């Protein structure tokens, strides 16, 4: 049986750990308490004597392929970018949600609808906690769900909506609160790597993954570090002042919306200096294992591209289109969806190709050492 030591050798040492926190979450949830996250979000032994060598931390790691086939089967995954039952470009009809959101506010709109219909008790999201900070959060009220909307920052809520260490492990950490509060029906919002970990936990029926009724995945071209040094370099590249920034989001490029109405686009290739190392090896752009995936790419500003992947995901979306969502009408809806799908497929293929090349280079480097 492989153990956490193997995870360190196979995943952490080569720099492939996404810091999704899955290994620590399971170990803590079942009260083994052998693992913890360090201050930088890296898993480590907290108390090696408490490790019973069950090997589960190793099996559920998204970098380990043992459960790939099973998890894919469970969501009826299809090449090249997962199952697609529908692609729609939409936005939330609630002006407050739309104003606060990253793109069209569809993620938040759908969570609120499920909450109002009493189909969930809450959602695992990340919430802004101060200037440049977000933290994992179990949102159990409408206000908490709305306050978690958004991606980076928006001056309407005071430049607090992004974190200097934009780590994906954040949402999974909120699992701890799920157990303490005894909630049973949740939406989990996360990046593709986080969704993958949750799916693996679900494949093994591990606590507390049974509480996740719906997985909402965000498209992801990478996790970028926005610490002071990186912010300085980015403002030099884009020729803008952070004090003048109103909102940021990632689509095909990084979009910086300034208070004076100007928009700056920076191609993602220019952000390599701030990309997290493990993200260079990631193959999933479009959250292929989610019930519904969301991104700004392929949609005009203020709209979200939405892919329903499972039958439950499609029924949530269909229901919401009759109430809390407005489907796009700025163009021919069918051709907008087609164009968005083409773009998502292209970006997914590009990410997979880059990941394979980077893995080969990493392996070659390890052999030559
Ligand atoms: C790291 C990252 C990279 C992304 N890269 C791309 C990209 O390359 N192309 C693209 O089209 N879209 C990308 N997205 C998705 C995009 O930014 C929007 O989240 C998506 O379009 C949904 O917008 P919305 O207005 O419908 O969501 P909203 O209604 O604003 O809701 C967003 C939800 O995401 C949650 N959230 C925010 N940050 C995180 C995080 N770090 N981890 C987990 N949950 C989080 C919030 O709590 C909220 O519930 C990325 C998102 C993240 C977090
Ligand atoms: S990728 Fe996730 S599960 Fe794997 S070692 Fe890192 S934190 Fe643990
Ligand atoms: S690119 Fe996105 S999904 Fe992939 S490891 Fe990085 S944060 Fe996770």
Short mmCIF file of C-alpha atoms and ligand atoms in Angstrom, two decimals:
data_model
loop_
_atom_site.label_atom_id
_atom_site.label_comp_id
_atom_site.label_asym_id
_atom_site.label_seq_id
_atom_site.Cartn_x
_atom_site.Cartn_y
_atom_site.Cartn_z
CA UNK A 1 0.00 0.00 0.00
CA UNK A 2 1.34 3.41 -0.94
CA UNK A 3 1.44 6.05 1.76
CA UNK A 4 1.86 9.78 2.17
CA UNK A 5 5.60 9.26 1.84
CA UNK A 6 5.02 8.05 -1.72
CA UNK A 7 2.85 11.11 -2.35
CA UNK A 8 5.75 13.28 -1.27
CA UNK A 9 8.12 11.43 -3.60
CA UNK A 10 5.82 11.16 -6.61
CA UNK A 11 3.89 14.42 -6.41
CA UNK A 12 5.35 16.99 -4.04
CA UNK A 13 9.06 16.62 -4.77
CA UNK A 14 8.68 17.02 -8.56
CA UNK A 15 6.50 20.11 -7.91
CA UNK A 16 3.22 18.56 -9.12
CA UNK A 17 1.16 19.18 -5.97
CA UNK A 18 -1.83 21.43 -6.80
CA UNK A 19 -2.35 22.11 -3.10
CA UNK A 20 -5.94 21.00 -3.50
CA UNK A 21 -5.83 19.79 0.10
CA UNK A 22 -7.68 16.56 -0.69
CA UNK A 23 -5.18 14.32 1.10
CA UNK A 24 -5.27 16.42 4.28
CA UNK A 25 -9.04 16.86 4.12
CA UNK A 26 -9.72 13.14 4.16
CA UNK A 27 -7.12 12.41 6.83
CA UNK A 28 -8.58 15.11 9.09
CA UNK A 29 -12.22 14.27 8.33
CA UNK A 30 -11.84 10.70 9.55
CA UNK A 31 -9.90 11.98 12.53
CA UNK A 32 -6.67 10.18 11.77
CA UNK A 33 -4.99 13.57 12.06
CA UNK A 34 -1.71 12.43 10.56
CA UNK A 35 -1.56 15.22 7.97
CA UNK A 36 -1.89 19.00 7.90
CA UNK A 37 -1.32 21.90 5.52
CA UNK A 38 1.67 24.10 6.22
CA UNK A 39 1.46 27.90 6.05
CA UNK A 40 1.95 27.76 2.29
CA UNK A 41 -0.83 25.25 1.78
CA UNK A 42 1.50 22.29 1.26
CA UNK A 43 0.46 19.02 2.87
CA UNK A 44 2.87 17.53 5.39
CA UNK A 45 2.90 15.09 8.29
CA UNK A 46 1.44 16.60 11.43
CA UNK A 47 1.94 13.45 13.44
CA UNK A 48 3.43 10.52 11.56
CA UNK A 49 2.59 8.12 14.41
CA UNK A 50 -1.12 8.66 13.69
CA UNK A 51 -0.77 7.48 10.08
CA UNK A 52 -2.40 4.05 9.69
CA UNK A 53 -1.00 3.69 6.15
CA UNK A 54 -4.45 3.30 4.60
CA UNK A 55 -3.11 4.73 1.34
CA UNK A 56 -6.23 6.80 0.70
CA UNK A 57 -4.37 10.13 0.59
CA UNK A 58 -2.33 8.66 -2.25
CA UNK A 59 -5.32 7.23 -4.14
CA UNK A 60 -7.39 10.43 -4.15
CA UNK A 61 -4.60 12.76 -5.22
CA UNK A 62 -5.51 14.14 -8.66
CA UNK A 63 -1.90 13.61 -9.75
CA UNK A 64 -2.15 9.84 -9.18
CA UNK A 65 -3.88 7.94 -11.96
CA UNK A 66 -5.19 4.91 -10.03
CA UNK A 67 -8.77 6.23 -9.91
CA UNK A 68 -8.87 8.07 -13.23
CA UNK A 69 -10.88 5.45 -15.14
CA UNK A 70 -13.39 4.94 -12.36
CA UNK A 71 -14.03 8.66 -11.82
CA UNK A 72 -14.38 9.21 -15.55
CA UNK A 73 -16.89 6.39 -15.81
CA UNK A 74 -18.90 7.82 -12.93
CA UNK A 75 -19.49 11.09 -14.78
CA UNK A 76 -19.66 9.48 -18.22
CA UNK A 77 -16.62 11.46 -19.34
CA UNK A 78 -16.08 11.64 -23.08
CA UNK A 79 -13.08 12.83 -25.08
CA UNK A 80 -11.84 15.37 -25.91
CA UNK A 81 -13.14 17.70 -23.16
CA UNK A 82 -15.62 15.67 -21.12
CA UNK A 83 -19.33 15.14 -21.63
CA UNK A 84 -21.30 18.07 -23.01
CA UNK A 85 -25.07 17.99 -22.83
CA UNK A 86 -25.54 21.69 -23.48
CA UNK A 87 -23.52 24.86 -23.85
CA UNK A 88 -25.30 28.13 -23.13
CA UNK A 89 -24.10 31.68 -22.69
CA UNK A 90 -26.11 33.29 -19.91
CA UNK A 91 -26.16 35.81 -17.08
CA UNK A 92 -27.95 36.20 -13.76
CA UNK A 93 -31.13 38.29 -13.83
CA UNK A 94 -30.61 39.53 -10.26
CA UNK A 95 -28.81 42.91 -10.64
CA UNK A 96 -27.02 42.57 -7.30
CA UNK A 97 -25.58 39.19 -8.24
CA UNK A 98 -24.64 40.39 -11.70
CA UNK A 99 -22.92 43.52 -10.35
CA UNK A 100 -20.83 41.58 -7.88
CA UNK A 101 -19.95 38.64 -10.16
CA UNK A 102 -16.82 37.78 -12.08
CA UNK A 103 -18.58 37.38 -15.40
CA UNK A 104 -22.33 36.85 -15.73
CA UNK A 105 -23.00 35.75 -12.13
CA UNK A 106 -24.35 32.40 -13.30
CA UNK A 107 -22.51 30.42 -10.61
CA UNK A 108 -23.99 32.52 -7.83
CA UNK A 109 -27.40 32.70 -9.51
CA UNK A 110 -27.62 28.90 -9.70
CA UNK A 111 -26.46 28.39 -6.12
CA UNK A 112 -29.09 30.85 -4.89
CA UNK A 113 -31.81 29.12 -6.89
CA UNK A 114 -30.92 25.72 -5.41
CA UNK A 115 -30.82 27.31 -1.96
CA UNK A 116 -34.18 29.08 -2.37
CA UNK A 117 -35.76 25.85 -3.64
CA UNK A 118 -34.46 24.08 -0.53
CA UNK A 119 -32.42 21.64 -2.58
CA UNK A 120 -29.19 22.50 -0.76
CA UNK A 121 -28.22 23.69 2.72
CA UNK A 122 -25.36 25.84 1.39
CA UNK A 123 -22.25 25.93 -0.73
CA UNK A 124 -18.51 25.56 -0.35
CA UNK A 125 -17.09 28.70 -1.95
CA UNK A 126 -14.24 31.13 -1.32
CA UNK A 127 -15.07 34.48 0.22
CA UNK A 128 -13.20 37.76 0.22
CA UNK A 129 -11.75 38.55 3.65
CA UNK A 130 -9.80 41.73 3.15
CA UNK A 131 -7.48 43.46 0.77
CA UNK A 132 -6.03 40.80 -1.57
CA UNK A 133 -7.39 37.95 0.52
CA UNK A 134 -9.90 35.17 0.08
CA UNK A 135 -10.58 32.18 2.26
CA UNK A 136 -12.52 28.95 1.99
CA UNK A 137 -16.01 29.27 3.28
CA UNK A 138 -19.05 27.18 3.94
CA UNK A 139 -21.81 29.61 2.93
CA UNK A 140 -25.08 28.81 4.69
CA UNK A 141 -27.11 31.96 4.01
CA UNK A 142 -28.15 33.91 0.89
CA UNK A 143 -25.91 36.82 1.90
CA UNK A 144 -22.89 34.58 2.36
CA UNK A 145 -23.47 33.02 -1.06
CA UNK A 146 -23.76 36.45 -2.74
CA UNK A 147 -20.73 37.84 -0.91
CA UNK A 148 -18.57 35.03 -2.29
CA UNK A 149 -19.32 36.01 -5.90
CA UNK A 150 -16.52 37.42 -7.99
CA UNK A 151 -13.01 36.44 -8.85
CA UNK A 152 -10.39 39.06 -8.28
CA UNK A 153 -11.47 42.38 -7.04
CA UNK A 154 -14.05 44.92 -7.69
CA UNK A 155 -13.89 48.29 -5.99
CA UNK A 156 -17.59 48.04 -5.17
CA UNK A 157 -16.47 45.78 -2.37
CA UNK A 158 -13.23 47.49 -1.64
CA UNK A 159 -10.35 45.75 -3.42
CA UNK A 160 -10.73 42.75 -1.21
CA UNK A 161 -11.82 40.29 -3.79
CA UNK A 162 -8.54 38.68 -4.64
CA UNK A 163 -5.79 37.00 -2.82
CA UNK A 164 -2.05 37.47 -3.03
CA UNK A 165 -1.56 33.73 -2.96
CA UNK A 166 -4.41 32.56 -5.10
CA UNK A 167 -4.34 28.94 -4.02
CA UNK A 168 -6.91 26.42 -5.10
CA UNK A 169 -6.75 24.30 -1.99
CA UNK A 170 -8.79 26.99 -0.31
CA UNK A 171 -12.29 25.72 -0.93
CA UNK A 172 -11.61 22.12 0.00
CA UNK A 173 -10.41 23.28 3.40
CA UNK A 174 -13.98 24.31 4.19
CA UNK A 175 -14.90 20.62 4.41
CA UNK A 176 -13.90 20.73 8.08
CA UNK A 177 -16.80 23.06 8.87
CA UNK A 178 -19.18 20.78 6.96
CA UNK A 179 -18.55 17.98 9.38
CA UNK A 180 -18.78 20.15 12.49
CA UNK A 181 -22.04 21.79 11.40
CA UNK A 182 -23.60 18.56 10.20
CA UNK A 183 -24.81 19.94 6.86
CA UNK A 184 -25.80 17.32 4.34
CA UNK A 185 -26.53 18.90 0.93
CA UNK A 186 -24.00 21.20 -0.66
CA UNK A 187 -22.78 22.71 -3.89
CA UNK A 188 -19.01 22.62 -4.23
CA UNK A 189 -17.49 25.39 -6.37
CA UNK A 190 -13.93 24.78 -7.48
CA UNK A 191 -11.26 24.73 -10.11
CA UNK A 192 -10.85 21.57 -12.23
CA UNK A 193 -8.17 20.11 -9.91
CA UNK A 194 -10.44 20.53 -6.89
CA UNK A 195 -13.39 18.96 -8.67
CA UNK A 196 -11.18 16.02 -9.66
CA UNK A 197 -10.25 15.42 -6.01
CA UNK A 198 -13.87 15.58 -4.89
CA UNK A 199 -14.83 13.09 -7.61
CA UNK A 200 -12.13 10.70 -6.42
CA UNK A 201 -13.34 10.99 -2.84
CA UNK A 202 -16.86 10.30 -4.07
CA UNK A 203 -15.68 7.27 -6.06
CA UNK A 204 -14.39 5.77 -2.80
CA UNK A 205 -17.44 7.01 -0.82
CA UNK A 206 -15.15 8.91 1.55
CA UNK A 207 -16.45 11.30 4.17
CA UNK A 208 -17.33 14.12 3.77
CA UNK A 209 -17.72 13.95 -0.03
CA UNK A 210 -21.20 12.44 0.24
CA UNK A 211 -22.43 15.92 1.24
CA UNK A 212 -21.49 17.30 -2.18
CA UNK A 213 -24.64 17.01 -4.25
CA UNK A 214 -23.51 19.24 -7.11
CA UNK A 215 -20.02 20.03 -8.41
CA UNK A 216 -19.71 23.44 -10.09
CA UNK A 217 -16.36 23.69 -11.92
CA UNK A 218 -14.62 26.86 -13.11
CA UNK A 219 -12.63 26.90 -16.34
CA UNK A 220 -8.99 27.34 -15.46
CA UNK A 221 -5.91 28.33 -17.40
CA UNK A 222 -3.84 28.49 -14.24
CA UNK A 223 -3.54 29.73 -10.74
CA UNK A 224 -1.67 33.01 -10.61
CA UNK A 225 0.16 34.48 -7.66
CA UNK A 226 -0.69 38.14 -7.06
CA UNK A 227 1.86 38.96 -4.38
CA UNK A 228 3.42 42.42 -4.29
CA UNK A 229 6.32 41.56 -6.58
CA UNK A 230 4.04 40.03 -9.20
CA UNK A 231 1.57 42.93 -8.96
CA UNK A 232 4.39 45.40 -9.63
CA UNK A 233 5.59 43.48 -12.66
CA UNK A 234 2.06 43.11 -14.00
CA UNK A 235 1.27 46.81 -13.73
CA UNK A 236 4.52 47.54 -15.59
CA UNK A 237 3.53 45.13 -18.38
CA UNK A 238 0.00 46.53 -18.67
CA UNK A 239 0.97 50.16 -18.00
CA UNK A 240 -1.69 50.67 -15.33
CA UNK A 241 -1.86 51.69 -11.70
CA UNK A 242 -3.51 49.26 -9.26
CA UNK A 243 -5.34 52.14 -7.60
CA UNK A 244 -7.13 52.69 -10.91
CA UNK A 245 -8.26 49.07 -11.28
CA UNK A 246 -11.98 48.32 -10.96
CA UNK A 247 -12.14 44.64 -11.77
CA UNK A 248 -10.08 41.75 -13.11
CA UNK A 249 -11.10 38.53 -14.78
CA UNK A 250 -9.52 35.81 -16.89
CA UNK A 251 -10.94 34.83 -20.23
CA UNK A 252 -8.74 34.02 -23.23
CA UNK A 253 -6.54 36.82 -21.90
CA UNK A 254 -6.27 38.56 -18.54
CA UNK A 255 -8.79 41.41 -18.59
CA UNK A 256 -8.10 44.47 -16.44
CA UNK A 257 -11.02 46.87 -16.22
CA UNK A 258 -10.04 50.36 -15.13
CA UNK A 259 -12.16 52.88 -13.27
CA UNK A 260 -11.90 55.34 -16.18
CA UNK A 261 -13.67 52.81 -18.43
CA UNK A 262 -10.52 51.62 -20.23
CA UNK A 263 -9.93 47.88 -20.54
CA UNK A 264 -6.46 46.36 -20.72
CA UNK A 265 -5.88 42.87 -22.14
CA UNK A 266 -2.71 40.99 -21.29
CA UNK A 267 -2.12 37.71 -23.09
CA UNK A 268 -1.77 34.79 -20.71
CA UNK A 269 1.65 33.89 -22.13
CA UNK A 270 2.90 37.11 -20.50
CA UNK A 271 1.74 35.86 -17.09
CA UNK A 272 4.06 32.85 -17.00
CA UNK A 273 6.17 34.55 -14.32
CA UNK A 274 3.24 34.49 -11.91
CA UNK A 275 1.80 31.06 -12.72
CA UNK A 276 1.97 28.39 -10.07
CA UNK A 277 4.49 25.68 -10.98
CA UNK A 278 2.06 22.71 -10.70
CA UNK A 279 -0.34 24.39 -13.14
CA UNK A 280 2.16 23.91 -15.98
CA UNK A 281 1.37 20.19 -15.82
CA UNK A 282 -2.40 20.40 -15.54
CA UNK A 283 -4.49 18.98 -18.41
CA UNK A 284 -7.99 20.14 -17.50
CA UNK A 285 -9.15 23.56 -18.71
CA UNK A 286 -12.91 23.13 -18.80
CA UNK A 287 -13.62 21.38 -15.48
CA UNK A 288 -14.37 18.17 -17.33
CA UNK A 289 -15.57 16.23 -14.26
CA UNK A 290 -18.09 18.79 -12.99
CA UNK A 291 -21.89 18.71 -13.18
CA UNK A 292 -21.76 22.18 -14.70
CA UNK A 293 -18.68 24.13 -15.85
CA UNK A 294 -18.41 27.92 -16.10
CA UNK A 295 -16.04 30.42 -17.68
CA UNK A 296 -15.90 33.84 -19.24
CA UNK A 297 -14.23 32.65 -22.40
CA UNK A 298 -16.45 32.66 -25.48
CA UNK A 299 -18.89 35.08 -23.86
CA UNK A 300 -19.04 38.86 -24.09
CA UNK A 301 -18.23 40.92 -21.01
CA UNK A 302 -20.85 40.41 -18.30
CA UNK A 303 -21.86 36.94 -19.52
CA UNK A 304 -20.79 33.41 -18.58
CA UNK A 305 -20.28 30.39 -20.85
CA UNK A 306 -21.97 27.46 -19.16
CA UNK A 307 -21.54 23.76 -19.98
CA UNK A 308 -24.05 21.29 -18.54
CA UNK A 309 -22.27 17.95 -18.32
CA UNK A 310 -24.43 15.58 -16.29
CA UNK A 311 -28.20 15.09 -16.42
CA UNK A 312 -28.54 16.68 -12.99
CA UNK A 313 -26.47 19.65 -14.20
CA UNK A 314 -28.63 20.04 -17.28
CA UNK A 315 -31.86 19.95 -15.30
CA UNK A 316 -30.57 22.64 -12.90
CA UNK A 317 -29.65 24.83 -15.86
CA UNK A 318 -32.95 24.28 -17.70
CA UNK A 319 -34.91 25.12 -14.60
CA UNK A 320 -32.84 28.24 -13.91
CA UNK A 321 -33.29 29.57 -17.44
CA UNK A 322 -36.99 29.91 -16.68
CA UNK A 323 -36.30 32.13 -13.68
CA UNK A 324 -32.91 33.33 -12.41
CA UNK A 325 -30.93 33.22 -15.66
CA UNK A 326 -31.23 35.07 -18.91
CA UNK A 327 -29.82 33.23 -21.93
CA UNK A 328 -27.81 35.40 -24.28
CA UNK A 329 -29.66 37.38 -26.91
CA UNK A 330 -26.86 39.68 -28.01
CA UNK A 331 -26.29 37.47 -31.01
CA UNK A 332 -27.82 34.38 -32.47
CA UNK A 333 -27.85 32.10 -29.38
CA UNK A 334 -26.97 28.91 -31.26
CA UNK A 335 -24.04 30.43 -33.12
CA UNK A 336 -22.78 32.10 -29.91
CA UNK A 337 -22.80 28.71 -28.17
CA UNK A 338 -21.07 27.07 -31.12
CA UNK A 339 -18.34 29.72 -31.17
CA UNK A 340 -17.85 29.42 -27.39
CA UNK A 341 -17.56 25.63 -27.63
CA UNK A 342 -14.99 25.92 -30.40
CA UNK A 343 -12.90 28.27 -28.29
CA UNK A 344 -13.16 26.14 -25.12
CA UNK A 345 -12.17 23.06 -27.16
CA UNK A 346 -9.19 24.91 -28.63
CA UNK A 347 -7.98 26.20 -25.26
CA UNK A 348 -8.46 22.76 -23.68
CA UNK A 349 -6.39 21.13 -26.42
CA UNK A 350 -3.69 23.76 -26.00
CA UNK A 351 -3.55 23.15 -22.24
CA UNK A 352 -3.33 19.37 -22.65
CA UNK A 353 -0.59 19.70 -25.25
CA UNK A 354 1.46 22.08 -23.09
CA UNK A 355 0.99 19.83 -20.03
CA UNK A 356 2.27 16.76 -21.93
CA UNK A 357 5.31 18.63 -23.22
CA UNK A 358 6.05 20.03 -19.75
CA UNK A 359 5.73 16.57 -18.16
CA UNK A 360 8.15 15.10 -20.69
CA UNK A 361 10.61 17.90 -19.99
CA UNK A 362 10.25 17.36 -16.24
CA UNK A 363 10.85 13.61 -16.58
CA UNK A 364 13.89 14.21 -18.80
CA UNK A 365 15.24 16.70 -16.26
CA UNK A 366 14.75 14.18 -13.41
CA UNK A 367 16.57 11.45 -15.40
CA UNK A 368 19.51 13.71 -16.15
CA UNK A 369 19.95 14.74 -12.54
C1 LIG B 1 -8.05 30.36 -10.53
C2 LIG B 1 -9.12 30.60 -11.57
C3 LIG B 1 -8.76 30.64 -12.92
C4 LIG B 1 -9.73 30.84 -13.91
N1 LIG B 1 -9.34 30.84 -15.23
C5 LIG B 1 -10.28 31.02 -16.20
C6 LIG B 1 -9.91 31.03 -17.57
O1 LIG B 1 -8.74 30.86 -17.90
N2 LIG B 1 -10.88 31.20 -18.52
C7 LIG B 1 -12.19 31.38 -18.16
O2 LIG B 1 -13.02 31.55 -19.07
N3 LIG B 1 -12.58 31.39 -16.88
C8 LIG B 1 -11.66 31.21 -15.89
N4 LIG B 1 -12.04 31.19 -14.57
C9 LIG B 1 -13.48 31.22 -14.25
C10 LIG B 1 -14.05 32.63 -14.23
O3 LIG B 1 -13.14 33.49 -13.57
C11 LIG B 1 -15.41 32.69 -13.49
O4 LIG B 1 -15.29 32.09 -12.21
C12 LIG B 1 -16.51 31.99 -14.22
O5 LIG B 1 -16.67 32.55 -15.51
C13 LIG B 1 -17.85 32.12 -13.48
O6 LIG B 1 -18.25 33.46 -13.47
P1 LIG B 1 -19.61 33.88 -12.78
O7 LIG B 1 -19.73 35.36 -12.89
O8 LIG B 1 -20.72 33.04 -13.34
O9 LIG B 1 -19.31 33.42 -11.28
P2 LIG B 1 -19.64 34.19 -9.90
O10 LIG B 1 -21.12 34.29 -9.76
O11 LIG B 1 -18.81 35.40 -9.78
O12 LIG B 1 -19.15 33.10 -8.85
C14 LIG B 1 -17.80 32.70 -8.80
C15 LIG B 1 -17.68 31.61 -7.77
O13 LIG B 1 -16.36 31.11 -7.81
C16 LIG B 1 -15.86 31.00 -6.48
N5 LIG B 1 -14.40 31.16 -6.51
C17 LIG B 1 -13.68 32.26 -6.76
N6 LIG B 1 -12.36 32.01 -6.70
C18 LIG B 1 -12.24 30.69 -6.43
C19 LIG B 1 -11.12 29.81 -6.23
N7 LIG B 1 -9.87 30.23 -6.31
N8 LIG B 1 -11.37 28.53 -5.94
C20 LIG B 1 -12.64 28.08 -5.88
N9 LIG B 1 -13.74 28.86 -6.06
C21 LIG B 1 -13.53 30.15 -6.32
C22 LIG B 1 -16.56 32.10 -5.72
O14 LIG B 1 -16.62 31.83 -4.34
C23 LIG B 1 -17.95 32.07 -6.36
O15 LIG B 1 -18.79 31.15 -5.73
C24 LIG B 1 -11.10 31.03 -13.55
C25 LIG B 1 -11.45 31.02 -12.19
C26 LIG B 1 -10.49 30.81 -11.20
C27 LIG B 1 -10.91 30.81 -9.75
S1 LIG B 2 -2.37 17.53 -5.20
FE1 LIG B 2 -3.86 17.59 -3.50
S2 LIG B 2 -4.13 15.44 -2.85
FE2 LIG B 2 -2.23 15.56 -4.11
S3 LIG B 2 -0.56 15.86 -2.63
FE3 LIG B 2 -1.20 17.90 -3.31
S4 LIG B 2 -2.73 18.57 -1.80
FE4 LIG B 2 -2.50 16.34 -1.54
S1 LIG B 3 -4.36 25.02 -13.82
FE1 LIG B 3 -6.17 25.32 -12.53
S2 LIG B 3 -7.11 23.31 -12.41
FE2 LIG B 3 -5.02 23.02 -13.08
S3 LIG B 3 -3.78 22.68 -11.23
FE3 LIG B 3 -3.72 24.86 -11.68
S4 LIG B 3 -5.41 25.70 -10.47
FE4 LIG B 3 -5.77 23.52 -10.62
#
